CSV table of C-alpha atoms in Angstrom, one decimal:
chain,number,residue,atom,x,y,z
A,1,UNK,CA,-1.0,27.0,30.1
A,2,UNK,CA,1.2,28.7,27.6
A,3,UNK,CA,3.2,30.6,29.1
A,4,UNK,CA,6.5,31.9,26.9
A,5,UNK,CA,4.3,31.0,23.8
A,6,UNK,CA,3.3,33.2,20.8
A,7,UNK,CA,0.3,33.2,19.4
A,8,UNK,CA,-1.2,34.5,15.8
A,9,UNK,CA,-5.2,35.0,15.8
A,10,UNK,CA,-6.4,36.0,12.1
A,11,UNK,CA,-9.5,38.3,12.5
A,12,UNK,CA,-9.3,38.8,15.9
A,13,UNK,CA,-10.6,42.5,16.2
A,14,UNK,CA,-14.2,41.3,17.0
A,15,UNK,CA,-16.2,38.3,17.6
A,16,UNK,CA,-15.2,34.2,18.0
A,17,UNK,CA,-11.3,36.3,17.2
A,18,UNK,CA,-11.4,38.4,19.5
A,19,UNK,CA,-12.4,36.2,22.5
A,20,UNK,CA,-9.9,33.5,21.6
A,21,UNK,CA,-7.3,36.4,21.2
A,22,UNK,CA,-8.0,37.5,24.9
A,23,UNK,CA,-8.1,33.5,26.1
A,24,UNK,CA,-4.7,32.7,24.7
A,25,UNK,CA,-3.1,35.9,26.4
A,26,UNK,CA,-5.0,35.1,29.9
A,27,UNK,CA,-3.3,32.0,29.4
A,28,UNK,CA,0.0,33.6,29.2
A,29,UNK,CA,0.6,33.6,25.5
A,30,UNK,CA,1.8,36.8,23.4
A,31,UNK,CA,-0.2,37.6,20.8
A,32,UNK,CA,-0.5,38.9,17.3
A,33,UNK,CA,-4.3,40.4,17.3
A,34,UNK,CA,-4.5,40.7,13.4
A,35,UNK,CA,-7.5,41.9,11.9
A,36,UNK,CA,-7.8,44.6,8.8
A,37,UNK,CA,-11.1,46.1,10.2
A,38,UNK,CA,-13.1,45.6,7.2
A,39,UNK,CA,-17.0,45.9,7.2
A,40,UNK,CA,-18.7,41.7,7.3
A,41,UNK,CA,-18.8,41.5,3.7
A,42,UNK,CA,-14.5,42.0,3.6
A,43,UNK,CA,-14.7,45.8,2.2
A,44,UNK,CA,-13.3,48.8,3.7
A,45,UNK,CA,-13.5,50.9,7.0
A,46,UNK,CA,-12.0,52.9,8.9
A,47,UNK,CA,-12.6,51.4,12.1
A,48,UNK,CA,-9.3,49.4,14.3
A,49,UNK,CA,-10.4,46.4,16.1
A,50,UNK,CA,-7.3,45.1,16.4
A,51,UNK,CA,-5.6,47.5,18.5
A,52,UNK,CA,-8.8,48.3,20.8
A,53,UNK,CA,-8.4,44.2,21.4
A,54,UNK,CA,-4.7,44.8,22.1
A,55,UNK,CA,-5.1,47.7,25.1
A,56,UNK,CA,-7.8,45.4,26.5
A,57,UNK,CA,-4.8,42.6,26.5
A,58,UNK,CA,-2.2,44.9,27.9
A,59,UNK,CA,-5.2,46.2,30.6
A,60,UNK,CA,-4.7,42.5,32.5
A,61,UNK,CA,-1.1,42.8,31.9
A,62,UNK,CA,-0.6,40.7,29.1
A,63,UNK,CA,1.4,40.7,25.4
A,64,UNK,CA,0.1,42.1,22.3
A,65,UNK,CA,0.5,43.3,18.9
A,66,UNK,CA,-2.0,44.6,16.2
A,67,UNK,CA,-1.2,43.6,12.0
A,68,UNK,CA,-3.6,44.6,9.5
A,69,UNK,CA,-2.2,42.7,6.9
A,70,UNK,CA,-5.2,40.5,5.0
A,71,UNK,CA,-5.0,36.8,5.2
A,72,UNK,CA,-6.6,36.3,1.4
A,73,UNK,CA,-2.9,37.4,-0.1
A,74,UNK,CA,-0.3,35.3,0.2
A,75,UNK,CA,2.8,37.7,0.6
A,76,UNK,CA,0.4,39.7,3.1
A,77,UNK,CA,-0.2,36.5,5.3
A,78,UNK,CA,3.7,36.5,5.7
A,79,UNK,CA,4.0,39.8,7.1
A,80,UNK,CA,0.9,38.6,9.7
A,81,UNK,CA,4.2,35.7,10.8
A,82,UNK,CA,6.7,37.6,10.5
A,83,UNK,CA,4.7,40.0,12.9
A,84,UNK,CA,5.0,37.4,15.5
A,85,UNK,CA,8.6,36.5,14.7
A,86,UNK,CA,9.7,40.2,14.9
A,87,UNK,CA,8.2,40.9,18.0
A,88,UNK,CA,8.1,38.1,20.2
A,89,UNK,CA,11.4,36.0,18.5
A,90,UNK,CA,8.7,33.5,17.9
A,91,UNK,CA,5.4,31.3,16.6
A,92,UNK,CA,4.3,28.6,18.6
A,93,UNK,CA,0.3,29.1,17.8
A,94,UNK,CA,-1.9,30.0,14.5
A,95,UNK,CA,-5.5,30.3,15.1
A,96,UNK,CA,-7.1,30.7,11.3
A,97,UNK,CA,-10.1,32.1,11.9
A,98,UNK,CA,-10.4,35.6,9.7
A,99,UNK,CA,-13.8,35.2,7.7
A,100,UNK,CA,-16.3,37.3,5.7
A,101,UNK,CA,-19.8,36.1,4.5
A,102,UNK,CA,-21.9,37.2,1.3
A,103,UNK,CA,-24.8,35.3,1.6
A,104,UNK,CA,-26.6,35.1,-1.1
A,105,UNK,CA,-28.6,31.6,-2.9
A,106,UNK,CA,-27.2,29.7,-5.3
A,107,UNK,CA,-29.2,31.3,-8.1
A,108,UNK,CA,-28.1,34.7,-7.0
A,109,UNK,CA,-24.4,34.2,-5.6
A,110,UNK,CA,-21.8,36.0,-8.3
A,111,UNK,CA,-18.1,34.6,-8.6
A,112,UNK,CA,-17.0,37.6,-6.7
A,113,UNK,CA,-19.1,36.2,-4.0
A,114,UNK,CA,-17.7,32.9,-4.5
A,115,UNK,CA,-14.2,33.9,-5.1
A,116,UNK,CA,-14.0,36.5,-2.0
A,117,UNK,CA,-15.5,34.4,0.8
A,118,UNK,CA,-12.9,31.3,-0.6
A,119,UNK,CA,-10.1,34.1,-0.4
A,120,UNK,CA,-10.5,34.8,3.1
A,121,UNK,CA,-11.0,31.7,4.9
A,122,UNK,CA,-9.7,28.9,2.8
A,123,UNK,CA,-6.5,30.6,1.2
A,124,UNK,CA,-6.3,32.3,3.8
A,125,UNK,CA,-5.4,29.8,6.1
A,126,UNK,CA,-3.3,28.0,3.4
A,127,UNK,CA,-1.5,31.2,3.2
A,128,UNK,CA,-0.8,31.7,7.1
A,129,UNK,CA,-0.4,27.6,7.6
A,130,UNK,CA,2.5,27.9,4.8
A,131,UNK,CA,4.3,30.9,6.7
A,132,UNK,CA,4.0,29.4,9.9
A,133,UNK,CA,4.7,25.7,9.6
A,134,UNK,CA,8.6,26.5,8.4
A,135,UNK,CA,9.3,28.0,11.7
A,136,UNK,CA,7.1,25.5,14.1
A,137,UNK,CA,8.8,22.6,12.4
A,138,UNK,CA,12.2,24.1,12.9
A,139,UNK,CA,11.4,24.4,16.6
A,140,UNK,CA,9.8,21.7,16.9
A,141,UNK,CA,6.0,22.9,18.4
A,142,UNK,CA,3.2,23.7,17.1
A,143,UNK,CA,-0.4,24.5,17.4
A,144,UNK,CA,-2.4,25.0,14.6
A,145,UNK,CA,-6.0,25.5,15.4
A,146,UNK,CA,-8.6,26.0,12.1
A,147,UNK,CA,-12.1,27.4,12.6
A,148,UNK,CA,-14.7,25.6,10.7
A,149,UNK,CA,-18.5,26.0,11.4
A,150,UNK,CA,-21.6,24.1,11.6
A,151,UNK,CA,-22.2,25.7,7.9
A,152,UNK,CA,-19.5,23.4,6.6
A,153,UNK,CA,-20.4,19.8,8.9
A,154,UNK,CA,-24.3,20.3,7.2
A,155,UNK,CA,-24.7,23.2,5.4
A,156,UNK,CA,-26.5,26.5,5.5
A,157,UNK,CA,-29.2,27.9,3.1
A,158,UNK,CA,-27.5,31.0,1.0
A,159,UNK,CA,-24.2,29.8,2.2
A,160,UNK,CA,-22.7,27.7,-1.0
A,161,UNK,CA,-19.3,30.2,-0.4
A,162,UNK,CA,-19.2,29.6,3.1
A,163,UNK,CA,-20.2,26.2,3.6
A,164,UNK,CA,-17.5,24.5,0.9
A,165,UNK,CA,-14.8,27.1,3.1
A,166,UNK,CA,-15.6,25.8,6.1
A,167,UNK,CA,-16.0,21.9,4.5
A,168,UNK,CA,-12.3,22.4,2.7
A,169,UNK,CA,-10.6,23.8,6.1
A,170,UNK,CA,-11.6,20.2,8.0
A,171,UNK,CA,-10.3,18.7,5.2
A,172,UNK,CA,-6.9,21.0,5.6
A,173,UNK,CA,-6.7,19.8,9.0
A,174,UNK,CA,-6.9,15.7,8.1
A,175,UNK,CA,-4.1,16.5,6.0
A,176,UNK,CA,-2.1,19.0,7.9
A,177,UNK,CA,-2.4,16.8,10.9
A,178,UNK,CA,-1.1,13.6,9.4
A,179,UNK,CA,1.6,15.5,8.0
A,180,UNK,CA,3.0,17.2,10.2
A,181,UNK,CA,2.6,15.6,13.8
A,182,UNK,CA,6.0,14.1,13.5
A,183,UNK,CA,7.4,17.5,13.6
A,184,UNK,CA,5.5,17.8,17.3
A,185,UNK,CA,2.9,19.9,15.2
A,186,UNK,CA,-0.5,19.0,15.9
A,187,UNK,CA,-3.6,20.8,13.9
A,188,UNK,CA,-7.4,20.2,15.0
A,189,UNK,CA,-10.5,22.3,14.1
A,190,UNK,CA,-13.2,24.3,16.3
A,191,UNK,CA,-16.4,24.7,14.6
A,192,UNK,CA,-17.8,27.8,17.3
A,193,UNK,CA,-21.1,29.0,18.4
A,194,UNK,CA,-22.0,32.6,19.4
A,195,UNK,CA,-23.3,35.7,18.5
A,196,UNK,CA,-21.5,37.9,16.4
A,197,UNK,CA,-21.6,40.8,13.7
A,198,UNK,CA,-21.4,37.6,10.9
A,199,UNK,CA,-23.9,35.5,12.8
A,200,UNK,CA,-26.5,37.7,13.3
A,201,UNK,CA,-26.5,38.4,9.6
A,202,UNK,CA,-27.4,34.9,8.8
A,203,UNK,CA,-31.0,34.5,7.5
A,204,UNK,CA,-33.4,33.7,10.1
A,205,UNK,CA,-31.1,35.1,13.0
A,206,UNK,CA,-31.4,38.6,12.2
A,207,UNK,CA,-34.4,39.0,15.6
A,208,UNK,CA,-33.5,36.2,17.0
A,209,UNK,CA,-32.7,36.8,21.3
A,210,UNK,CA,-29.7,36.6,22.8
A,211,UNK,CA,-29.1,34.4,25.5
A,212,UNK,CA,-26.0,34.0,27.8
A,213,UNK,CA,-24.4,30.7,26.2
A,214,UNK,CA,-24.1,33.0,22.9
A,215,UNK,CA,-21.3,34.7,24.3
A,216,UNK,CA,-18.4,34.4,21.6
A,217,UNK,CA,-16.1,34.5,24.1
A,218,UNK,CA,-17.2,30.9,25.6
A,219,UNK,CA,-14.9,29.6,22.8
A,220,UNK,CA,-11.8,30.4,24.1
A,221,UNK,CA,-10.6,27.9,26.8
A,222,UNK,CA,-11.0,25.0,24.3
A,223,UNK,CA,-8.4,26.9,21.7
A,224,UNK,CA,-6.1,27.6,24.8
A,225,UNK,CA,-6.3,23.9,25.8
A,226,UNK,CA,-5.6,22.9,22.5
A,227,UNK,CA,-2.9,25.3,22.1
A,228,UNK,CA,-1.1,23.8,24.9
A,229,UNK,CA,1.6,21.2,25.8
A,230,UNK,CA,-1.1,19.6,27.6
A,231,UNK,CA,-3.3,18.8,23.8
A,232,UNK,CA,-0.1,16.8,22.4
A,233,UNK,CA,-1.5,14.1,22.2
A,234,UNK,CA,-5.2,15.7,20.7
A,235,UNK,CA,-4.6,15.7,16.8
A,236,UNK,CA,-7.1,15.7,13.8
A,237,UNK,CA,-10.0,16.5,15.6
A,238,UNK,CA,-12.8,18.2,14.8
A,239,UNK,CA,-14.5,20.4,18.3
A,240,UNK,CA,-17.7,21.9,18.0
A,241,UNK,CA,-19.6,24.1,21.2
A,242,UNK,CA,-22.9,23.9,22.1
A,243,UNK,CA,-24.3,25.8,25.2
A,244,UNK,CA,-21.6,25.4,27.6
A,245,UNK,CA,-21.1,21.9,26.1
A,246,UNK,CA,-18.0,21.3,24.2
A,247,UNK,CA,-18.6,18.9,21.1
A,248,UNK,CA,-16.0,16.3,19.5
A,249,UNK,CA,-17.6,15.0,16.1
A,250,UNK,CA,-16.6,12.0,14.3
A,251,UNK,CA,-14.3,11.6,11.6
A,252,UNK,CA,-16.4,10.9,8.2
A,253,UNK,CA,-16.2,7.0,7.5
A,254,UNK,CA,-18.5,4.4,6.1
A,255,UNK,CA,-21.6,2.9,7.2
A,256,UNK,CA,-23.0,0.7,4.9
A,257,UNK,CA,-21.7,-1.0,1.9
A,258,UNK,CA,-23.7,-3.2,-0.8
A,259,UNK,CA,-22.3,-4.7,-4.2
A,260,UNK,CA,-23.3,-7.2,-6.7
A,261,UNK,CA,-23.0,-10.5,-4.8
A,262,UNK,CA,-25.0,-9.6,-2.4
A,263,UNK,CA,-29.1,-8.7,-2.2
A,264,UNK,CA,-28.6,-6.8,1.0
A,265,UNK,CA,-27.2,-4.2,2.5
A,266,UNK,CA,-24.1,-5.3,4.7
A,267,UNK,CA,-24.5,-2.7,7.3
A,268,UNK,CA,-23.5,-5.6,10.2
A,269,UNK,CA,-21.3,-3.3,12.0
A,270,UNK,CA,-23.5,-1.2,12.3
A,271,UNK,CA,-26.0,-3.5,14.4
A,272,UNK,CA,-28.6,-2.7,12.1
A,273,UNK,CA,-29.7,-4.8,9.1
């Protein structure tokens, strides 16, 4: 499926990242496994994810290239293009997907909580989508995939941070998506499933068992698809996986309406009254 395309994946030393990482290069793609190897909460370590994820690329004979740069500054998130753009000539494909969590409630979150967690995966993206789009728009292609989470669609106890960065990025994608399909750009959403370091830190899922359809890396194939010539006509959608389902979910629009010259609710499109 993509074939002589070049691929981006922010935080793609472990996890949902990594497995998409490995899909797009299966598929053909070269691609730019970025990642800084922090610890889940977005401070330091001394562990590299991101080029373990690039020997097992080049293992099945495929295209990779670590960057450590962090998405949450916005002249680093240029070096994580130009990555792509000095070593492959080209970007056809962003995946933003780098993340950290500090879960904490509402009555206990600090502004650094707040502030880092936005950082990461809403500016983040901004920052990568801004570098990017110049150079997909000159060439006419691009795929610009945007990983919200279930968090975001309903929210998630201890997840105020989280859940208005994963609400925010489906709203990037309306926009993105209306502005820049006639450029051949499309820009959809995945909101994943699976178990993973950030997951399993969640409250309530710390014991919880591990069955097969957790496998983060069941959320690939859908971001290869997408990233495809075959997805040009799939824009402004937001994907969810369930199981070995995938999901589509519906756009946000009205269902009822009631105003002053009327007693009742005019829900009659609905079929309910």
């Amino acid at each position: 499926l993509l074939q002589g395309k070049v691929g981006v994946v922010t935080g793609s030393g472990r996890g949902i990242g990594r497995g998409i990482a490995l899909a797009l290069a299966r598929e053909g793609a070269a691609v730019v496994v970025n990642d800084v190897g922090a610890s889940l909460d977005g401070r330091g370590s001394d562990q590299d994810p991101a080029a373990q994820v690039c020997r097992e690329i080049e293992g099945f004979g495929g295209r990779a290239v670590p960057n450590y740069d962090s998405v949450s500054d916005y002249k680093a998130a240029k070096n994580i293009i130009q990555t792509a753009l000095d070593t492959f000539g080209r970007i056809d494909i962003l995946v933003n997907n780098a993340g950290i969590v500090r879960d904490r409630s509402i009555m206990k979150m600090t502004e650094e909580d707040f502030d880092a967690v936005i950082a990461v995966h809403l500016k983040g993206s901004f920052n990568c989508g801004s570098h990017a789009i110049p150079h997909m728009r000159e060439q006419g292609f691009g795929r610009i995939i945007n990983i919200t989470s279930s968090a975001g669609l309903r929210g998630n106890f201890g997840q105020t941070n989280y859940s208005a960065a994963k609400a925010a990025l489906m709203g990037i994608t309306f926009t993105w998506s209306i502005e820049l399909a006639k450029y051949g750009i499309t820009v959809n959403a995945l909101a994943p499933s699976g178990m993973t370091r950030m997951v399993s830190s969640m409250p309530g899922m710390e014991s919880r068992p591990v069955s097969p359809e957790m496998n983060p890396d069941l959320n690939g194939p859908l971001v290869a698809f997408l990233a495809s010539d075959r997805a040009a006509h799939v824009n402004g959608q937001i994907f969810g996986r369930r199981g070995y389902a995938f999901t589509i979910f519906q756009t946000p629009r009205p269902i009822a309406s009631i105003d002053r010259k009327s007693t009742r609710l005019n829900s009659s499109h609905l079929g309910i009254s």
